[in-house]
């Protein structure tokens, strides 16, 4: 990241989300620190739009947030009868048809799904509180670098809800079923040391070193050939759903593609 996020002309800057692009690295920044980057349907739509506007040159996407907190989760205004201006309230959604409610939640989830696209590697830089939807947004990324003051918590169950913004699958994959269940149903904080020890975070650094650590990681990812990174990511992403023998086959097929590409031989 040769240039800082603030030095670049934004590709997108709306509803608490700013997207900037510096050659092969895109940065998505949450920009409402006065509300601890609390989330809303408008913010989720902006995140979805950011994913759609990524240029084809981008290989690494950094997700970061302004202020002391990464994201305090869903804006509590969502739980009021009025909800957000121009949006159906949660009460209205609950009273609607099942198909309508399902479609609305699916739309919200789109903000959390594109981070694992095979053609990019996404890195979340997380400081301070990452609560509920904030935790799930960090989990949406491939990699997480955290500040030593980070506090993850999944508070949905404590509110009588469930985590529904795509966070349950990666959480179980990273820390296992038993620990994921305990984290979700207790709503407790997970600190930086535990996050690293359990595989939830790749690296923890002092808060003042967070941007530099993410910059170094992005540079290391970019040092490898793009096609090899894409193939490796797809190979690893599918490993959980394959048997050992199926994974062996997938490895052979992926390697054959890479060797043919390197040799300039078509399929």
CSV table of N, CA and C in Angstrom, one decimal, residues 10 46 104 120 131 148 191 193 207 231 242:
chain,number,residue,atom,x,y,z
A,10,UNK,N,-11.5,8.2,-3.9
A,10,UNK,CA,-12.4,7.0,-3.7
A,10,UNK,C,-13.1,6.6,-4.9
A,46,UNK,N,-23.8,-0.7,0.6
A,46,UNK,CA,-22.6,-0.1,0.2
A,46,UNK,C,-21.4,-1.1,0.1
A,104,UNK,N,-34.9,-10.8,2.3
A,104,UNK,CA,-34.3,-9.6,2.9
A,104,UNK,C,-33.0,-10.0,3.6
A,120,UNK,N,-9.5,-13.0,-5.3
A,120,UNK,CA,-8.9,-12.0,-4.3
A,120,UNK,C,-8.5,-12.7,-3.0
A,131,UNK,N,-18.0,-6.5,17.4
A,131,UNK,CA,-19.2,-7.1,18.1
A,131,UNK,C,-20.2,-7.6,17.1
A,148,UNK,N,-3.7,-5.5,19.5
A,148,UNK,CA,-3.6,-6.2,20.8
A,148,UNK,C,-4.8,-5.7,21.7
A,191,UNK,N,-10.2,-12.1,23.2
A,191,UNK,CA,-9.1,-11.1,23.1
A,191,UNK,C,-8.1,-11.5,22.1
A,193,UNK,N,-4.9,-12.5,22.2
A,193,UNK,CA,-4.1,-13.7,22.5
A,193,UNK,C,-4.9,-14.9,22.2
A,207,UNK,N,-1.5,-1.8,18.6
A,207,UNK,CA,-2.4,-1.1,17.7
A,207,UNK,C,-1.7,-0.1,16.8
A,231,UNK,N,-5.5,-20.7,-7.5
A,231,UNK,CA,-5.6,-22.1,-7.5
A,231,UNK,C,-5.5,-22.6,-6.1
A,242,UNK,N,-14.3,-32.1,1.0
A,242,UNK,CA,-13.8,-33.3,0.3
A,242,UNK,C,-13.3,-34.4,1.2
